Short mmCIF file of C-alpha atoms and ligand atoms in Angstrom, two decimals:
data_model
loop_
_atom_site.label_atom_id
_atom_site.label_comp_id
_atom_site.label_asym_id
_atom_site.label_seq_id
_atom_site.Cartn_x
_atom_site.Cartn_y
_atom_site.Cartn_z
CA UNK X 1 -0.42 -0.23 0.23
CA UNK X 2 2.73 2.43 0.68
CA UNK X 3 4.25 1.99 -1.79
CA UNK X 4 1.89 2.59 -4.62
CA UNK X 5 0.30 5.22 -2.68
CA UNK X 6 3.23 7.06 -3.06
CA UNK X 7 3.44 10.89 -1.80
CA UNK X 8 0.32 11.06 -1.76
CA UNK X 9 0.35 9.94 2.23
CA UNK X 10 -1.10 12.66 4.57
CA UNK X 11 -0.44 10.72 7.26
CA UNK X 12 0.03 6.68 8.54
CA UNK X 13 -1.24 4.79 11.05
CA UNK X 14 -0.56 1.85 11.17
CA UNK X 15 -2.23 0.46 7.94
CA UNK X 16 -4.99 3.54 7.97
CA UNK X 17 -3.59 5.76 5.12
CA UNK X 18 -4.69 8.81 4.89
CA UNK X 19 -5.06 10.35 1.66
CA UNK X 20 -7.07 13.15 -0.67
CA UNK X 21 -10.01 12.32 -1.46
CA UNK X 22 -10.41 10.01 -5.03
CA UNK X 23 -6.71 8.30 -4.17
CA UNK X 24 -7.13 5.21 -6.31
CA UNK X 25 -5.16 2.61 -4.60
CA UNK X 26 -5.82 -1.15 -5.98
CA UNK X 27 -4.08 -2.92 -2.35
CA UNK X 28 -6.32 -1.09 0.12
CA UNK X 29 -8.71 -3.33 2.00
CA UNK X 30 -11.02 -1.34 2.66
CA UNK X 31 -11.70 2.06 1.44
CA UNK X 32 -13.06 4.21 4.08
CA UNK X 33 -15.07 6.49 1.16
CA UNK X 34 -16.41 9.72 3.52
CA UNK X 35 -13.90 10.20 5.81
CA UNK X 36 -14.39 12.84 8.49
CA UNK X 37 -13.38 14.22 11.93
CA UNK X 38 -15.89 14.80 15.17
CA UNK X 39 -13.47 16.39 18.48
CA UNK X 40 -14.87 15.49 21.39
CA UNK X 41 -15.35 15.74 25.34
CA UNK X 42 -17.15 12.19 26.61
CA UNK X 43 -17.43 9.17 25.35
CA UNK X 44 -21.43 9.84 25.56
CA UNK X 45 -21.02 12.01 23.15
CA UNK X 46 -19.06 10.30 20.58
CA UNK X 47 -21.03 7.12 20.84
CA UNK X 48 -24.44 9.67 20.04
CA UNK X 49 -22.58 11.64 17.10
CA UNK X 50 -22.02 7.53 15.75
CA UNK X 51 -25.22 6.02 16.61
CA UNK X 52 -27.53 8.66 15.70
CA UNK X 53 -25.88 8.31 11.58
CA UNK X 54 -26.49 4.09 11.57
CA UNK X 55 -26.24 1.14 13.13
CA UNK X 56 -23.09 -0.45 12.33
CA UNK X 57 -19.52 0.46 13.27
CA UNK X 58 -16.12 -1.22 13.22
CA UNK X 59 -13.12 0.29 15.86
CA UNK X 60 -10.41 0.47 13.84
CA UNK X 61 -8.10 0.94 16.62
CA UNK X 62 -4.78 2.54 15.73
CA UNK X 63 -4.34 5.01 19.04
CA UNK X 64 -5.54 5.57 22.61
CA UNK X 65 -6.65 2.50 22.79
CA UNK X 66 -8.29 2.06 26.31
CA UNK X 67 -11.01 5.24 25.09
CA UNK X 68 -11.49 3.71 21.48
CA UNK X 69 -12.92 0.29 23.91
CA UNK X 70 -15.52 2.49 25.81
CA UNK X 71 -16.46 4.18 23.36
CA UNK X 72 -17.03 1.14 20.82
CA UNK X 73 -18.38 -1.63 24.41
CA UNK X 74 -21.54 0.76 23.67
CA UNK X 75 -22.85 1.20 19.92
CA UNK X 76 -24.78 -1.73 19.33
CA UNK X 77 -23.33 -5.30 18.75
CA UNK X 78 -20.80 -6.46 15.58
CA UNK X 79 -21.74 -10.16 16.28
CA UNK X 80 -21.34 -11.70 11.76
CA UNK X 81 -22.67 -15.01 11.12
CA UNK X 82 -18.98 -16.87 9.56
CA UNK X 83 -20.33 -16.97 5.55
CA UNK X 84 -20.94 -19.89 4.19
CA UNK X 85 -19.95 -20.64 0.50
CA UNK X 86 -22.17 -20.73 -2.22
CA UNK X 87 -22.19 -17.05 -1.03
CA UNK X 88 -25.56 -15.48 0.96
CA UNK X 89 -26.39 -12.34 -0.50
CA UNK X 90 -24.41 -9.59 0.98
CA UNK X 91 -25.04 -7.30 3.82
CA UNK X 92 -26.90 -4.91 3.01
CA UNK X 93 -26.94 -2.79 5.83
CA UNK X 94 -23.71 -0.71 5.17
CA UNK X 95 -21.06 -1.09 7.61
CA UNK X 96 -18.91 2.06 9.27
CA UNK X 97 -15.47 2.19 10.18
CA UNK X 98 -13.95 4.23 13.15
CA UNK X 99 -10.84 5.12 15.06
CA UNK X 100 -9.41 7.63 17.34
CA UNK X 101 -6.25 10.05 16.38
CA UNK X 102 -6.13 11.85 19.70
CA UNK X 103 -8.52 10.94 23.56
CA UNK X 104 -10.79 13.92 21.70
CA UNK X 105 -10.73 13.20 18.01
CA UNK X 106 -11.73 10.58 15.69
CA UNK X 107 -11.99 9.76 11.66
CA UNK X 108 -15.15 8.17 11.20
CA UNK X 109 -16.73 7.25 7.66
CA UNK X 110 -19.79 6.02 7.25
CA UNK X 111 -18.97 4.66 4.25
CA UNK X 112 -16.84 2.23 2.98
CA UNK X 113 -15.98 0.22 0.06
CA UNK X 114 -16.11 -3.57 1.30
CA UNK X 115 -19.68 -4.17 3.66
CA UNK X 116 -17.23 -6.43 5.29
CA UNK X 117 -15.46 -4.96 8.73
CA UNK X 118 -12.31 -4.06 7.98
CA UNK X 119 -12.95 -5.32 4.41
CA UNK X 120 -12.22 -8.54 5.56
CA UNK X 121 -14.68 -11.34 5.20
CA UNK X 122 -14.81 -14.77 7.78
CA UNK X 123 -16.24 -18.21 5.42
CA UNK X 124 -16.53 -20.83 7.83
CA UNK X 125 -13.52 -22.37 6.86
CA UNK X 126 -13.44 -25.56 5.10
CA UNK X 127 -9.81 -26.88 7.73
CA UNK X 128 -11.09 -30.58 5.90
CA UNK X 129 -11.83 -31.21 2.17
CA UNK X 130 -10.15 -28.28 0.13
CA UNK X 131 -5.53 -29.49 -0.68
CA UNK X 132 -4.60 -25.64 -0.24
CA UNK X 133 -5.86 -22.29 1.14
CA UNK X 134 -5.94 -21.12 -2.11
CA UNK X 135 -9.76 -22.50 -2.29
CA UNK X 136 -10.38 -18.77 -0.13
CA UNK X 137 -9.19 -16.98 -2.61
CA UNK X 138 -11.84 -18.07 -5.46
CA UNK X 139 -14.84 -18.11 -2.63
CA UNK X 140 -13.47 -14.52 -1.72
CA UNK X 141 -14.35 -13.62 -4.87
CA UNK X 142 -17.13 -15.19 -5.81
CA UNK X 143 -18.78 -13.33 -2.36
CA UNK X 144 -17.81 -10.32 -4.00
CA UNK X 145 -18.03 -10.64 -6.71
CA UNK X 146 -21.61 -12.52 -6.25
CA UNK X 147 -20.67 -14.20 -9.37
CA UNK X 148 -19.68 -18.28 -9.88
CA UNK X 149 -19.71 -20.89 -12.40
CA UNK X 150 -23.50 -22.67 -12.64
CA UNK X 151 -23.30 -26.26 -12.92
CA UNK X 152 -22.12 -27.79 -15.91
CA UNK X 153 -19.93 -24.82 -17.13
CA UNK X 154 -17.10 -25.08 -19.18
CA UNK X 155 -14.20 -24.06 -16.77
CA UNK X 156 -9.88 -23.59 -17.36
CA UNK X 157 -8.46 -23.35 -13.82
CA UNK X 158 -4.57 -23.35 -15.01
CA UNK X 159 -1.60 -23.66 -12.61
CA UNK X 160 -4.07 -25.62 -10.09
CA UNK X 161 -1.85 -27.58 -8.66
CA UNK X 162 -2.44 -29.43 -5.69
CA UNK X 163 -6.13 -28.30 -6.03
CA UNK X 164 -7.82 -25.66 -3.96
CA UNK X 165 -9.67 -23.35 -6.92
CA UNK X 166 -9.84 -26.78 -8.61
CA UNK X 167 -12.27 -28.02 -5.51
CA UNK X 168 -14.10 -25.82 -5.09
CA UNK X 169 -14.95 -24.80 -9.00
CA UNK X 170 -15.86 -28.45 -8.88
CA UNK X 171 -18.70 -28.58 -5.71
CA UNK X 172 -19.78 -25.41 -8.17
CA UNK X 173 -20.83 -28.49 -10.19
CA UNK X 174 -18.30 -27.02 -13.30
CA UNK X 175 -16.52 -29.22 -15.99
CA UNK X 176 -13.44 -28.04 -14.76
CA UNK X 177 -10.01 -28.28 -17.55
CA UNK X 178 -7.34 -28.36 -14.23
CA UNK X 179 -3.27 -27.65 -15.77
CA UNK X 180 -0.21 -27.46 -13.92
CA UNK X 181 2.68 -29.43 -14.27
CA UNK X 182 3.00 -29.94 -10.60
CA UNK X 183 0.00 -32.77 -10.17
CA UNK X 184 -3.51 -32.93 -7.75
CA UNK X 185 -3.50 -33.74 -4.38
CA UNK X 186 -4.85 -37.23 -4.23
CA UNK X 187 -6.73 -36.86 -0.60
CA UNK X 188 -8.42 -35.22 -2.82
CA UNK X 189 -12.09 -36.50 -3.83
CA UNK X 190 -12.03 -34.91 -6.91
CA UNK X 191 -15.59 -35.69 -9.33
CA UNK X 192 -15.87 -36.96 -12.76
CA UNK X 193 -16.00 -33.88 -14.35
CA UNK X 194 -12.64 -33.06 -13.26
CA UNK X 195 -10.12 -33.50 -15.84
CA UNK X 196 -6.53 -32.98 -15.36
CA UNK X 197 -3.76 -32.24 -17.79
CA UNK X 198 -0.10 -32.69 -17.03
CA UNK X 199 1.00 -29.70 -18.74
CA UNK X 200 2.01 -26.13 -18.74
CA UNK X 201 -0.12 -23.59 -19.04
CA UNK X 202 1.02 -21.58 -21.07
CA UNK X 203 1.61 -24.84 -24.23
CA UNK X 204 -2.33 -24.65 -24.10
CA UNK X 205 -3.86 -23.25 -27.07
CA UNK X 206 -7.27 -22.01 -27.43
CA UNK X 207 -9.72 -24.82 -29.29
CA UNK X 208 -13.26 -23.65 -28.46
CA UNK X 209 -14.70 -20.91 -26.29
CA UNK X 210 -14.67 -21.69 -22.65
CA UNK X 211 -17.17 -20.24 -19.63
CA UNK X 212 -14.39 -19.16 -17.01
CA UNK X 213 -11.20 -19.00 -17.16
CA UNK X 214 -9.51 -18.83 -13.59
CA UNK X 215 -4.84 -18.77 -13.51
CA UNK X 216 -3.18 -18.96 -10.21
CA UNK X 217 0.55 -19.51 -12.25
CA UNK X 218 3.60 -18.09 -10.33
CA UNK X 219 4.62 -16.30 -13.14
CA UNK X 220 6.23 -12.82 -14.02
CA UNK X 221 2.76 -10.17 -14.76
CA UNK X 222 3.98 -9.76 -18.32
CA UNK X 223 3.33 -13.31 -18.60
CA UNK X 224 0.34 -13.74 -17.56
CA UNK X 225 -0.74 -11.00 -19.26
CA UNK X 226 0.20 -12.67 -22.14
CA UNK X 227 -1.60 -15.27 -21.34
CA UNK X 228 -4.34 -13.08 -20.78
CA UNK X 229 -4.39 -11.55 -24.21
CA UNK X 230 -4.13 -14.67 -26.01
CA UNK X 231 -7.36 -16.08 -23.45
CA UNK X 232 -9.33 -12.85 -24.24
CA UNK X 233 -12.19 -13.72 -27.16
CA UNK X 234 -12.47 -17.53 -26.05
CA UNK X 235 -13.29 -17.30 -21.83
CA UNK X 236 -15.88 -15.22 -20.64
CA UNK X 237 -15.54 -14.63 -17.84
CA UNK X 238 -11.38 -14.83 -16.53
CA UNK X 239 -10.06 -14.76 -13.16
CA UNK X 240 -6.70 -14.73 -12.88
CA UNK X 241 -4.09 -13.68 -9.85
CA UNK X 242 -1.01 -10.93 -10.65
CA UNK X 243 1.34 -12.26 -7.86
CA UNK X 244 4.58 -9.35 -7.36
CA UNK X 245 8.19 -10.27 -6.51
CA UNK X 246 10.51 -7.89 -4.67
CA UNK X 247 7.88 -4.43 -5.36
CA UNK X 248 5.50 -4.05 -7.30
CA UNK X 249 5.25 -3.95 -10.55
CA UNK X 250 2.81 -1.19 -10.50
CA UNK X 251 3.18 -0.54 -14.52
CA UNK X 252 1.83 -4.14 -15.24
CA UNK X 253 -1.12 -3.31 -12.99
CA UNK X 254 -2.16 -0.58 -15.41
CA UNK X 255 -1.60 -2.30 -18.40
CA UNK X 256 -3.97 -5.38 -17.19
CA UNK X 257 -7.01 -2.45 -16.37
CA UNK X 258 -5.98 -1.43 -19.69
CA UNK X 259 -8.25 -4.94 -21.54
CA UNK X 260 -11.60 -3.29 -21.22
CA UNK X 261 -14.71 -4.74 -18.40
CA UNK X 262 -11.70 -5.73 -15.73
CA UNK X 263 -11.31 -4.72 -11.96
CA UNK X 264 -8.33 -5.38 -9.91
CA UNK X 265 -8.75 -5.81 -5.86
CA UNK X 266 -7.10 -6.96 -3.61
CA UNK X 267 -8.51 -9.93 -1.61
CA UNK X 268 -8.24 -10.21 2.27
CA UNK X 269 -6.36 -13.65 2.07
CA UNK X 270 -3.77 -12.32 -1.56
CA UNK X 271 -0.95 -12.13 0.21
CA UNK X 272 1.49 -10.00 -2.08
CA UNK X 273 -1.02 -10.58 -5.25
CA UNK X 274 -3.35 -8.71 -6.60
CA UNK X 275 -7.21 -10.70 -8.41
CA UNK X 276 -7.55 -9.17 -11.75
CA UNK X 277 -10.64 -9.90 -13.19
CA UNK X 278 -13.11 -9.45 -16.13
CA UNK X 279 -16.60 -11.12 -15.91
CA UNK X 280 -18.94 -11.40 -18.52
CA UNK X 281 -21.61 -8.41 -18.19
C1 SAM E 1 0.01 -20.76 -6.07
S1 SAM E 1 0.09 -22.49 -6.73
C2 SAM E 1 -1.72 -22.27 -6.90
C3 SAM E 1 -2.66 -22.71 -5.87
C4 SAM E 1 -4.12 -23.55 -6.49
N1 SAM E 1 -4.54 -23.03 -7.19
C5 SAM E 1 -4.81 -24.42 -4.57
O1 SAM E 1 -5.89 -23.91 -5.26
O2 SAM E 1 -4.20 -25.31 -4.49
C6 SAM E 1 0.96 -21.98 -7.85
C7 SAM E 1 0.66 -23.48 -9.20
O3 SAM E 1 1.25 -22.47 -10.29
C8 SAM E 1 1.82 -23.65 -10.89
N2 SAM E 1 2.38 -23.08 -12.55
C9 SAM E 1 4.56 -22.49 -12.07
N3 SAM E 1 4.48 -22.35 -13.51
C10 SAM E 1 3.43 -23.19 -14.52
C11 SAM E 1 3.23 -23.25 -15.67
N4 SAM E 1 3.92 -23.11 -16.91
N5 SAM E 1 1.96 -24.14 -16.07
C12 SAM E 1 1.15 -24.15 -15.64
N6 SAM E 1 1.53 -24.17 -13.41
C13 SAM E 1 2.45 -23.49 -13.34
C14 SAM E 1 2.76 -24.12 -10.37
O4 SAM E 1 2.94 -25.27 -10.41
C15 SAM E 1 1.91 -24.08 -8.42
O5 SAM E 1 1.35 -24.83 -8.65
#
């Protein structure tokens, strides 16, 4: 985040960056869209100020922690149920965020880019069946997009080993061609709809249209871009992880975004990577 924002950072409080209005940051987990300051003398005044706006307030504490906690305790409790999959609709009630910049100075935003606290959806994880935690990337992506492959759709999963994404796609009922030079986990049960191809994904030539193309291949962004270009006309929907090594290749992000209808986001489970997607309207 710090690298992407560069000199646009006005103030930084741990993971909270204050930047000019309208600043774009692809790595941000949650953007406080309407940040306001409020100075107050008492805890009850602070509580009243937030309660009058709306019900849900998430404390992103960066300072004056004890006082902030005393305020949060007097706000309506947040008890989100762990999310299930396939996804339920996104929460409709706005989740505001707030923090104390000092004992008597609050920063808050009633509107945030994510409906989840700190932009981190919490799933009821499956710690038994999937062969890797990477399955959470697709659970999160599909939940945020509110779109996922349906039964019988043709799907390519490139760079699929050990099979976390393939496991998700299989459970959705898709017909999956799972491609990697490394094998799928033998401990995981896949249905007969999953076919595995022991090949480099870059050697694969488009021959017929697919409904979805996924890539979680470890490779340089430029290599992934070439692959996306090759498949663009052949895949109705594309979801790819752009992986970075060392300093983030910011120019590569812009290059991906030149593809019409595409977007990038940093999923809460993404590490030094972004998820690029182009979904059919
Ligand atoms: C992060 S892992 C994928 C995890 C997977 N999505 C899952 O859910 O389990 C990246 C994979 O990219 C694969 N990979 C690297 N180069 C590749 C290539 N040229 N073709 C296909 N797969 C490749 C690696 O073998 C590795 O299994």
